[in-house]
Structures are given as C-alpha cells and as structure tokens.
CSV table of C-alpha atoms in Angstrom, one decimal:
chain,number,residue,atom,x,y,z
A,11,UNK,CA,7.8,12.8,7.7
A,12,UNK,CA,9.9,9.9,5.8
A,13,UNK,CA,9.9,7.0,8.7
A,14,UNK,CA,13.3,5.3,8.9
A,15,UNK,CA,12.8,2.3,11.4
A,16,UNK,CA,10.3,0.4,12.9
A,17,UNK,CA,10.5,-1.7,16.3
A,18,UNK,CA,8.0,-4.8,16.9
A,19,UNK,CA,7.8,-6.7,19.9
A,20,UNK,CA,5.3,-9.4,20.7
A,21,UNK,CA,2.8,-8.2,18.3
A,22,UNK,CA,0.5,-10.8,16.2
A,23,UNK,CA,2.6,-12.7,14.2
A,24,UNK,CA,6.0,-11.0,15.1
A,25,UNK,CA,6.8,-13.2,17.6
A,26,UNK,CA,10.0,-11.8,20.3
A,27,UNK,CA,11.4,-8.8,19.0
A,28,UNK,CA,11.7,-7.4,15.3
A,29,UNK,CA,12.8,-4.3,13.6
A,30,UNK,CA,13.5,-2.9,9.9
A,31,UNK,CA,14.5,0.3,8.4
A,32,UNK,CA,13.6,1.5,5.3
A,33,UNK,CA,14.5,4.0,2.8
A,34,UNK,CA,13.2,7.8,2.1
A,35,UNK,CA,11.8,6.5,-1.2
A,36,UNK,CA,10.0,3.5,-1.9
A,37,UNK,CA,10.1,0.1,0.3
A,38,UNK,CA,8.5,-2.9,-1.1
A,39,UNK,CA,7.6,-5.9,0.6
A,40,UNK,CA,6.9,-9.6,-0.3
A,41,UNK,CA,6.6,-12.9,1.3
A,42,UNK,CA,4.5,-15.9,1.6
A,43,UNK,CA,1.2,-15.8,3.2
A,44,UNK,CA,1.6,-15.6,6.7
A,45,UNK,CA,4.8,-13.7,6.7
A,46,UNK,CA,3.5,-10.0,8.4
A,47,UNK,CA,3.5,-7.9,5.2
A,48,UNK,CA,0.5,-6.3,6.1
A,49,UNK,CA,0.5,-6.2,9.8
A,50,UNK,CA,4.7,-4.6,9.1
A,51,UNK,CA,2.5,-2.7,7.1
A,52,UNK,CA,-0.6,-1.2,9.2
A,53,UNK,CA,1.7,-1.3,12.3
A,54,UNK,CA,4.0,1.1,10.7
A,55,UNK,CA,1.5,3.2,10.1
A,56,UNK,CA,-0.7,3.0,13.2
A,57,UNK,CA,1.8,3.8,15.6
A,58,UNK,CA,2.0,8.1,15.0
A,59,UNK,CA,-1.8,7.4,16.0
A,60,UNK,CA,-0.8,6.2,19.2
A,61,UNK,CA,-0.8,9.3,20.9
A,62,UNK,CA,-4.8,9.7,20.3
A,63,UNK,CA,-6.4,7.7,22.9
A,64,UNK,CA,-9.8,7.7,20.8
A,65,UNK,CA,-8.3,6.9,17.4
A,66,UNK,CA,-8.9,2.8,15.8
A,67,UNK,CA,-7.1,4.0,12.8
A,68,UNK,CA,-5.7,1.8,9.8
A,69,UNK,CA,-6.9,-1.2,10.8
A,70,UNK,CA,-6.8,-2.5,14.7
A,71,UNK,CA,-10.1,-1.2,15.4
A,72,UNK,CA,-10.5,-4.1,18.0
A,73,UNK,CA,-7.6,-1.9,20.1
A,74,UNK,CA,-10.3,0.9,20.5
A,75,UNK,CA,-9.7,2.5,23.9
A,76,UNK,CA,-6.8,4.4,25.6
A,77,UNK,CA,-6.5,1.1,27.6
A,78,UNK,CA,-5.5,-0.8,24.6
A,79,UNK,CA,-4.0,1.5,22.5
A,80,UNK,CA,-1.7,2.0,25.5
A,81,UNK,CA,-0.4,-2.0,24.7
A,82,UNK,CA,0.0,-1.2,21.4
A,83,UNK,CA,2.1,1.4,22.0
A,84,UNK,CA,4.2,-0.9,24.5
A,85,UNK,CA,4.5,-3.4,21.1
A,86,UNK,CA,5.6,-0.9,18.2
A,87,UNK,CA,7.7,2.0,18.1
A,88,UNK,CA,8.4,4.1,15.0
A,89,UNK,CA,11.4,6.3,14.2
A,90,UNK,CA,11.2,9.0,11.7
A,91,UNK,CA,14.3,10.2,10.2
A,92,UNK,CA,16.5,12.7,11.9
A,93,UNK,CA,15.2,16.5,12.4
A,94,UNK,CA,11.9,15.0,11.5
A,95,UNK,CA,8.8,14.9,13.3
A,96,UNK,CA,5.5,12.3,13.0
A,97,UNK,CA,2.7,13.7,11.6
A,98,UNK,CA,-0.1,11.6,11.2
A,99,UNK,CA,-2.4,13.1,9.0
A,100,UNK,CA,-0.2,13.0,6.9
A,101,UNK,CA,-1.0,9.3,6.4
A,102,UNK,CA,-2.8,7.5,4.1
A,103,UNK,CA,-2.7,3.9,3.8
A,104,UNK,CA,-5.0,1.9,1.1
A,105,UNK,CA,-6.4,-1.6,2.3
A,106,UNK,CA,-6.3,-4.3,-0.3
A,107,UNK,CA,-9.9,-4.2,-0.8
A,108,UNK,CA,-11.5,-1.9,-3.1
A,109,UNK,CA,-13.9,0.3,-1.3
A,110,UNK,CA,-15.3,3.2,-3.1
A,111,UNK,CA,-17.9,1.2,-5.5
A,112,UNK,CA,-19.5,0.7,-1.7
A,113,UNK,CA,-19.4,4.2,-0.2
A,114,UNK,CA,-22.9,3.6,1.8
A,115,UNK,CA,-20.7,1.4,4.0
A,116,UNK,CA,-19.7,4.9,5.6
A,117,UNK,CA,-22.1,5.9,6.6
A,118,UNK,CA,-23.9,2.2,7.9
A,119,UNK,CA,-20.7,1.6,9.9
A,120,UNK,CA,-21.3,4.9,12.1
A,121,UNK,CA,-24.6,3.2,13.1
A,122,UNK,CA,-24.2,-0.8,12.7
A,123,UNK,CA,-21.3,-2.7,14.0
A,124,UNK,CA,-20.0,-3.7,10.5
A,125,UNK,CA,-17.4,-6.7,9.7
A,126,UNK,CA,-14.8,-3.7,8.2
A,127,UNK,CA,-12.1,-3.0,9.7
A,128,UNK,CA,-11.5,0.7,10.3
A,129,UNK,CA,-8.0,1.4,7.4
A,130,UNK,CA,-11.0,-0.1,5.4
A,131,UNK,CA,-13.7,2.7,6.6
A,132,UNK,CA,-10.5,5.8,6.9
A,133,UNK,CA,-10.1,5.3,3.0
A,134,UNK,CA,-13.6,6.0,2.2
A,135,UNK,CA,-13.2,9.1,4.4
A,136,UNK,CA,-10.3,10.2,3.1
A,137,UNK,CA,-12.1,9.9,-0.6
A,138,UNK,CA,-14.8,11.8,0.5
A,139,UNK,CA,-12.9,15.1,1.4
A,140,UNK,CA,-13.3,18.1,-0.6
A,141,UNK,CA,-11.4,18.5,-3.4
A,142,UNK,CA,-8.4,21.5,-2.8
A,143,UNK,CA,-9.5,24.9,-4.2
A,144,UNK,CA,-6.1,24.9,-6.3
A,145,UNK,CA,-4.4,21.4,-7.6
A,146,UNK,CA,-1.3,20.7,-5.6
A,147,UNK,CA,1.9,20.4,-6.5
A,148,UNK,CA,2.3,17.0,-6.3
A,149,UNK,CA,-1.7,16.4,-7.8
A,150,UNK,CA,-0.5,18.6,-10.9
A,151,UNK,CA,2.4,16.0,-11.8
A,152,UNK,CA,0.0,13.3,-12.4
A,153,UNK,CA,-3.6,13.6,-12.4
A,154,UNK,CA,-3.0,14.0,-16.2
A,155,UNK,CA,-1.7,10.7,-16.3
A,156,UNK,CA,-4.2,9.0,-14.3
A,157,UNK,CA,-7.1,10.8,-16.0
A,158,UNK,CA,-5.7,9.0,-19.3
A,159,UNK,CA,-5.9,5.8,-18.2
A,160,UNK,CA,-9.7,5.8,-16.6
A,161,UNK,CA,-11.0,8.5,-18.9
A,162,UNK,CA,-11.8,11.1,-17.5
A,163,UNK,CA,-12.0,12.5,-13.9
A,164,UNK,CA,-13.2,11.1,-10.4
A,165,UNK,CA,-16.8,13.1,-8.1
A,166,UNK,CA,-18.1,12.3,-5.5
A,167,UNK,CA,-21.9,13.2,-5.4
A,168,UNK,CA,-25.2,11.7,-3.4
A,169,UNK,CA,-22.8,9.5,-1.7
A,170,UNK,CA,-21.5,8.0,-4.9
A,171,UNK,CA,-18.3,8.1,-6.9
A,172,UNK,CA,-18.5,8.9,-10.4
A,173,UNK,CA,-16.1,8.8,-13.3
A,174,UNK,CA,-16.8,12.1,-15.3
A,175,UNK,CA,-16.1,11.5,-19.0
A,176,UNK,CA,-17.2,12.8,-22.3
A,177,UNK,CA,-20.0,9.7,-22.3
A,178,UNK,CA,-21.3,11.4,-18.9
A,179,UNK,CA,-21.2,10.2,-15.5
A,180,UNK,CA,-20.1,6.3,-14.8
A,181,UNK,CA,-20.7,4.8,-11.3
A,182,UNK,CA,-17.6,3.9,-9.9
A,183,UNK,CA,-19.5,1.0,-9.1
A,184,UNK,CA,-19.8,0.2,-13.1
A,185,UNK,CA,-16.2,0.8,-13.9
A,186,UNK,CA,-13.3,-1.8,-14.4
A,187,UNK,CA,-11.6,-3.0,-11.1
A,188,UNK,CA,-8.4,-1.8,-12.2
A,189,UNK,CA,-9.8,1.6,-13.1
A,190,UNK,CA,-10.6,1.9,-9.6
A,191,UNK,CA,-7.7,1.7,-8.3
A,192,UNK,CA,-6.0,4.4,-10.1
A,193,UNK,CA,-9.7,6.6,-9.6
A,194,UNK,CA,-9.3,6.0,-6.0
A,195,UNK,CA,-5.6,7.6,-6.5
A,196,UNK,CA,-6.6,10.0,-8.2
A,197,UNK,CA,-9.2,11.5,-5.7
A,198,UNK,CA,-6.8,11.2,-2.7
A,199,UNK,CA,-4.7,13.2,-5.0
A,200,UNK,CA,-7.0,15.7,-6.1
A,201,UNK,CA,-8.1,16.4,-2.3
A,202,UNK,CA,-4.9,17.1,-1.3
A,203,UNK,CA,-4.0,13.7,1.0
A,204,UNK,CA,-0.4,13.1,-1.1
A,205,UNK,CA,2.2,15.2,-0.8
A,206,UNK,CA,5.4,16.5,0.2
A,207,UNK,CA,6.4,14.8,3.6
A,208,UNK,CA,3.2,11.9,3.4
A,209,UNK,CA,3.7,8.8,3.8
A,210,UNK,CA,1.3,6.4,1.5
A,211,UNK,CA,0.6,2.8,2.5
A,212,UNK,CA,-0.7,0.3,-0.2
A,213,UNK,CA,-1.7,-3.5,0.3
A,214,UNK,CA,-1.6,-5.4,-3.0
A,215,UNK,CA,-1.7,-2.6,-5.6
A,216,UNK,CA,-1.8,-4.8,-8.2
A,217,UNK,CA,-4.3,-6.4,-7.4
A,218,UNK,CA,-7.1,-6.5,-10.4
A,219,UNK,CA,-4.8,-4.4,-12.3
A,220,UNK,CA,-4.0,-5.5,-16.0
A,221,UNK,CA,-0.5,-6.0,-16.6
A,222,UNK,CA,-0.1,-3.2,-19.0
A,223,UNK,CA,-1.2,-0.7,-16.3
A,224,UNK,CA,1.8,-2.3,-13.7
A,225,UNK,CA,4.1,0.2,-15.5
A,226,UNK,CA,2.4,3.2,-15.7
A,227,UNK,CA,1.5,2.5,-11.8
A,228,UNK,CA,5.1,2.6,-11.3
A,229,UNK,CA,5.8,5.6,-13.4
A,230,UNK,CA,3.2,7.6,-10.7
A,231,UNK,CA,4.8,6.1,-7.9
A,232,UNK,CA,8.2,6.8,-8.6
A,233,UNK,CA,6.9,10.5,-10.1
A,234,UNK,CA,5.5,10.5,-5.9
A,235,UNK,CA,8.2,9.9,-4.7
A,236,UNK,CA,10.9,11.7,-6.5
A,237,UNK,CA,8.7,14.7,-4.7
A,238,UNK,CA,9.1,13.8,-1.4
A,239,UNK,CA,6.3,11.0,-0.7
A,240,UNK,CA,7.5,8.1,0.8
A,241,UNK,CA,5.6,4.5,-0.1
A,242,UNK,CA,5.1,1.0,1.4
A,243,UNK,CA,3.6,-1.6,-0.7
A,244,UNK,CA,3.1,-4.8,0.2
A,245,UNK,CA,2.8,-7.2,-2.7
A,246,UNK,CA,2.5,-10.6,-4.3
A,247,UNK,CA,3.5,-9.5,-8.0
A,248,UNK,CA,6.9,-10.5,-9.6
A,249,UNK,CA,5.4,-8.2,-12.6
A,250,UNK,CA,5.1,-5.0,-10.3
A,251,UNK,CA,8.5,-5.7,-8.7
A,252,UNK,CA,10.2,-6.3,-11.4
A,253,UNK,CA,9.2,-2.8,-13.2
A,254,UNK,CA,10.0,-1.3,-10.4
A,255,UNK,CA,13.6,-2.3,-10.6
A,256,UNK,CA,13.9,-2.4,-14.1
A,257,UNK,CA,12.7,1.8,-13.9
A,258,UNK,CA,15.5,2.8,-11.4
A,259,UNK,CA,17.3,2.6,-14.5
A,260,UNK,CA,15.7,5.4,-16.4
A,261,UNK,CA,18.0,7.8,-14.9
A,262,UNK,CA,16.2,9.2,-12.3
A,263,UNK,CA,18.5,7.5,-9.2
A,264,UNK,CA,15.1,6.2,-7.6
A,265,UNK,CA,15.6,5.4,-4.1
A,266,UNK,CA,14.0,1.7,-3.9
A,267,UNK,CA,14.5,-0.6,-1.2
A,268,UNK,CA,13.0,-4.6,-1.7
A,269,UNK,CA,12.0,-6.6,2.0
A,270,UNK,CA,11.4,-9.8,1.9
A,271,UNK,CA,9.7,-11.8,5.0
A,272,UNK,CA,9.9,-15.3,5.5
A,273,UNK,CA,9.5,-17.8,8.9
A,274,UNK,CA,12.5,-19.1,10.6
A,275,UNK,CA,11.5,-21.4,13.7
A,276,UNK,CA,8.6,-19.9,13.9
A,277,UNK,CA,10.3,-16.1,13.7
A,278,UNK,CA,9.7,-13.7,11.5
A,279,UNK,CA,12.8,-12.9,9.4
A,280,UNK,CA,14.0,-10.5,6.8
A,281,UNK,CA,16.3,-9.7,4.2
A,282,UNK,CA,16.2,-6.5,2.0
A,283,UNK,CA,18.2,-5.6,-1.5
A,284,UNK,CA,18.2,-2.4,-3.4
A,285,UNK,CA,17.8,-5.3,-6.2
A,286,UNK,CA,14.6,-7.3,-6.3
A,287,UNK,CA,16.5,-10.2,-8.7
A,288,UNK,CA,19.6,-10.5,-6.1
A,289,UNK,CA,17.3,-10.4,-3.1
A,290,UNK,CA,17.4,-13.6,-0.7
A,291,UNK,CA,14.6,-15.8,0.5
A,292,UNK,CA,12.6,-14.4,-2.6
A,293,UNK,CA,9.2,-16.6,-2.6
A,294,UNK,CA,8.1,-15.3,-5.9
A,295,UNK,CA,11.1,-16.0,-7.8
A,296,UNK,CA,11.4,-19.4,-6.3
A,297,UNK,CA,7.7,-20.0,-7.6
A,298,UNK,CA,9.1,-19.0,-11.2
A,299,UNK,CA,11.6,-21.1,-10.9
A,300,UNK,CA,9.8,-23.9,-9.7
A,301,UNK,CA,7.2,-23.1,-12.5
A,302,UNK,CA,10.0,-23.4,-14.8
A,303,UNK,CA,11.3,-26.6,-13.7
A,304,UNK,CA,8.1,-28.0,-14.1
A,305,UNK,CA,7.7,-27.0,-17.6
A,306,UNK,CA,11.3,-28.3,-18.2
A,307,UNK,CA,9.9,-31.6,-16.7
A,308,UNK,CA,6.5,-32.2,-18.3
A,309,UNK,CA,8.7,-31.3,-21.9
A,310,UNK,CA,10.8,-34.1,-21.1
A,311,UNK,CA,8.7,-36.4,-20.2
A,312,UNK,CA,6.5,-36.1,-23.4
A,313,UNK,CA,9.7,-36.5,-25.4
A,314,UNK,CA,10.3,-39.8,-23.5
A,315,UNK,CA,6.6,-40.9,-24.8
C-alpha cells in the first residue's frame, strides 16, 4: 500500500498545518537538524496504526492509550494511493540506532520501563520472527547480494543474532557496524517483512556504513523497489544521495523523489526535485560549497604568506 500524501497539523515541530506527497518509489529526505525528517518520517508511518487503540508503534510510545492516540489521529492523516488500502503490517520502519547487537533489551523492556522508544523495541520484534518456510520473491532478489557483503547469513538463537559463516558463528554483537545494518536487512528480508505493497522506513542508513557499501545499499533499494516496495529514508549523506541519483541513470527509470526541509519563520517548509543536484534549500550541498570556499580561502591566503 504505496502512501501518496501526508497531512500534519500542530504536531511537534510542524507547527500550523503541513502536507507532502511522495512518489510510489523511493522518497528521500534531508535537512538540517531540527527540520522534522524523522518525526515526517515516524508520523507517516504511525498513523495506519491509529486505528488500534492499544498500539505505541514506531516511536510515540508516550501517546499510549486510545485517549491519546485519538489526538494523534486529530494531527496526521495519511492518504494511500487510489484503489489502495492501509495496511499496517505491512510496515516496517528502522530507527537510526542499531539494535540487534542488544536483543536482551526485548525482553527487559516488557518488564522495566526502559529509556527506548517503542520503533526502537518493534525492530527487534520484527527481527525475531521466524524465518518464511520458502524465500520470498522479493528475499530471493537480494539476499545473495547482502550475504556477500557480511559473509555469510543472519540466526537468531538463545536470544542472540549470529552471522553464520564458513569461520562459524559471529555475534552480531562482534561484527562491523556497517555489517549490521545490511544483517539487520537481511533478516527482515528473510522473515518475510519486505515485500510487494510494504512500505519500509529508514532513519540515517548510512549511518556507520563505509562509503564503498553506499552503492551496493542503493543497488538493493532500488532492486526493492523496482518490486513494488515503497522507501522513506531520512538522511544526512551527500554520498548516499548522490548515488541514488547518479543510478536512476542505469536504465532502469527508478522512480526517486528528493524532499528537502528547512525553517521559514519558524515553519516547516519544503521543496522536492526528482534531482538531488537541482534541488532548493539543499543544506548538504551548501555545506560543500561552503567547504569549498574555505579551501579556496585558506589556499589563498597561504599564497599571500
């Protein structure tokens, strides 16, 4: 269920009222700190939830309660495309924090009131699933490709996460951050959480990640969503964001869409591009630039001396 709009009002740092839509394919945002990338990003995927008076999901855990979750649903409204209907379990959004190197927080947080908030504690659930009795469709197009790059294969056993290799069983705990993060893709994969009509929500991908893995992380995404999975990412990277635009050119036609959130008065503005370089109010390539500038300064100044 591709989600093609998103209405804010009054909500935490969307002050008045706010909306966006978004493409079928992928839909990236950046901005300064402070901006709502990742509140536009956990309210657009909490509010499918709304319906379930008991759910916390992805994130607003302190809006446990029908009371509350009633004036959330009075702040955000989401629009699916047309013919198309929510379904949230369909879902999956990944906090910026790496969580499966910790997966005894699970089971603490059931019992202790823990400082995670709940998109934190619904990823380590969601990675704890059984694996599918047959790869999915979706699974079979890359798991390949993500078992090259970690080395093997992701289990979860005695609560802990292993990476399975030919040099035996690694805690995930042991393993190199960005090696995580493409472990902790794979298992949602291999339990069947991304397919055909999800809807995956990632803060800060990149983060950790070498820059040589930035590519073959867009490769998979793309791959997702050429087969019907539509992405939000929130991000910080001019590498990741500029891969992703320079691979739309590979011939595939990706569907892309570039959002990027700035403050106006103290509003929350937007612009969006299909083209991360012609985008406006881009705060990462004004840091370049300003990088530049300054390099172009300090030269000049030492061939003064």
């Amino acid at each position: 269920m591709a989600i093609s709009r998103v209405e804010i009002k009054d909500f935490f740092v969307f002050k008045g009222e706010f909306a966006m839509d978004f493409c079928p394919g992928v839909n990236v945002f950046i901005g300064s700190n402070g901006t709502g990338k990742t509140t536009l990003l956990r309210a657009t995927a909490i509010q499918p939830a709304l319906g379930h008076p008991y759910s916390s999901s992805y994130g607003f855990h302190m809006y446990h309660g029908t009371a509350n979750m009633r004036k959330i649903s009075n702040k955000i409204e989401v629009f699916p495309f047309e013919d198309e209907k929510y379904d949230k379990n369909k879902h999956i959004f990944i906090p910026a924090a790496e969580m499966l190197s910790h997966p005894e927080i699970y089971p603490m947080s059931e019992k202790y009131n823990l400082p995670y908030n709940n998109s934190e504690i619904d990823i380590l659930e969601n990675a704890m699933q059984p694996e599918t009795r047959e790869i999915t469709p979706n699974a079979a197009k890359v798991l390949g490709r993500i078992s090259e790059v970690i080395g093997g294969e992701i289990s979860y056993e005695n609560n802990t996460f292993f990476v399975m290799s030919d040099k035996g069983k690694i805690p995930f705990s042991l393993e190199a951050s960005g090696f995580q993060k493409f472990g902790l893709l794979w298992k949602l994969l291999r339990n069947g959480l991304i397919e055909s009509e999800s809807v995956l929500f990632w803060d800060e991908p990149e983060n950790s990640l070498n820059p040589e893995l930035v590519p073959v992380l867009v490769d998979i995404l793309f791959e997702l969503s050429r087969n019907g999975v539509q992405i939000f990412i929130a991000t910080h990277s001019d590498f990741l964001c500029k891969w992703f635009e320079l691979k739309t050119g590979d011939g595939h036609n990706e569907d892309i869409e570039f959002f990027s959130l700035y403050k106006e008065n103290g509003t929350i503005r937007f612009k969006s591009s299909q083209s991360y370089t012609m985008l406006e109010h881009n705060s990462i390539i004004d840091q370049s630039v300003e990088l530049y500038n300054e390099h172009l300064r300090r030269a000049t100044e030492h061939d003064e001396d």
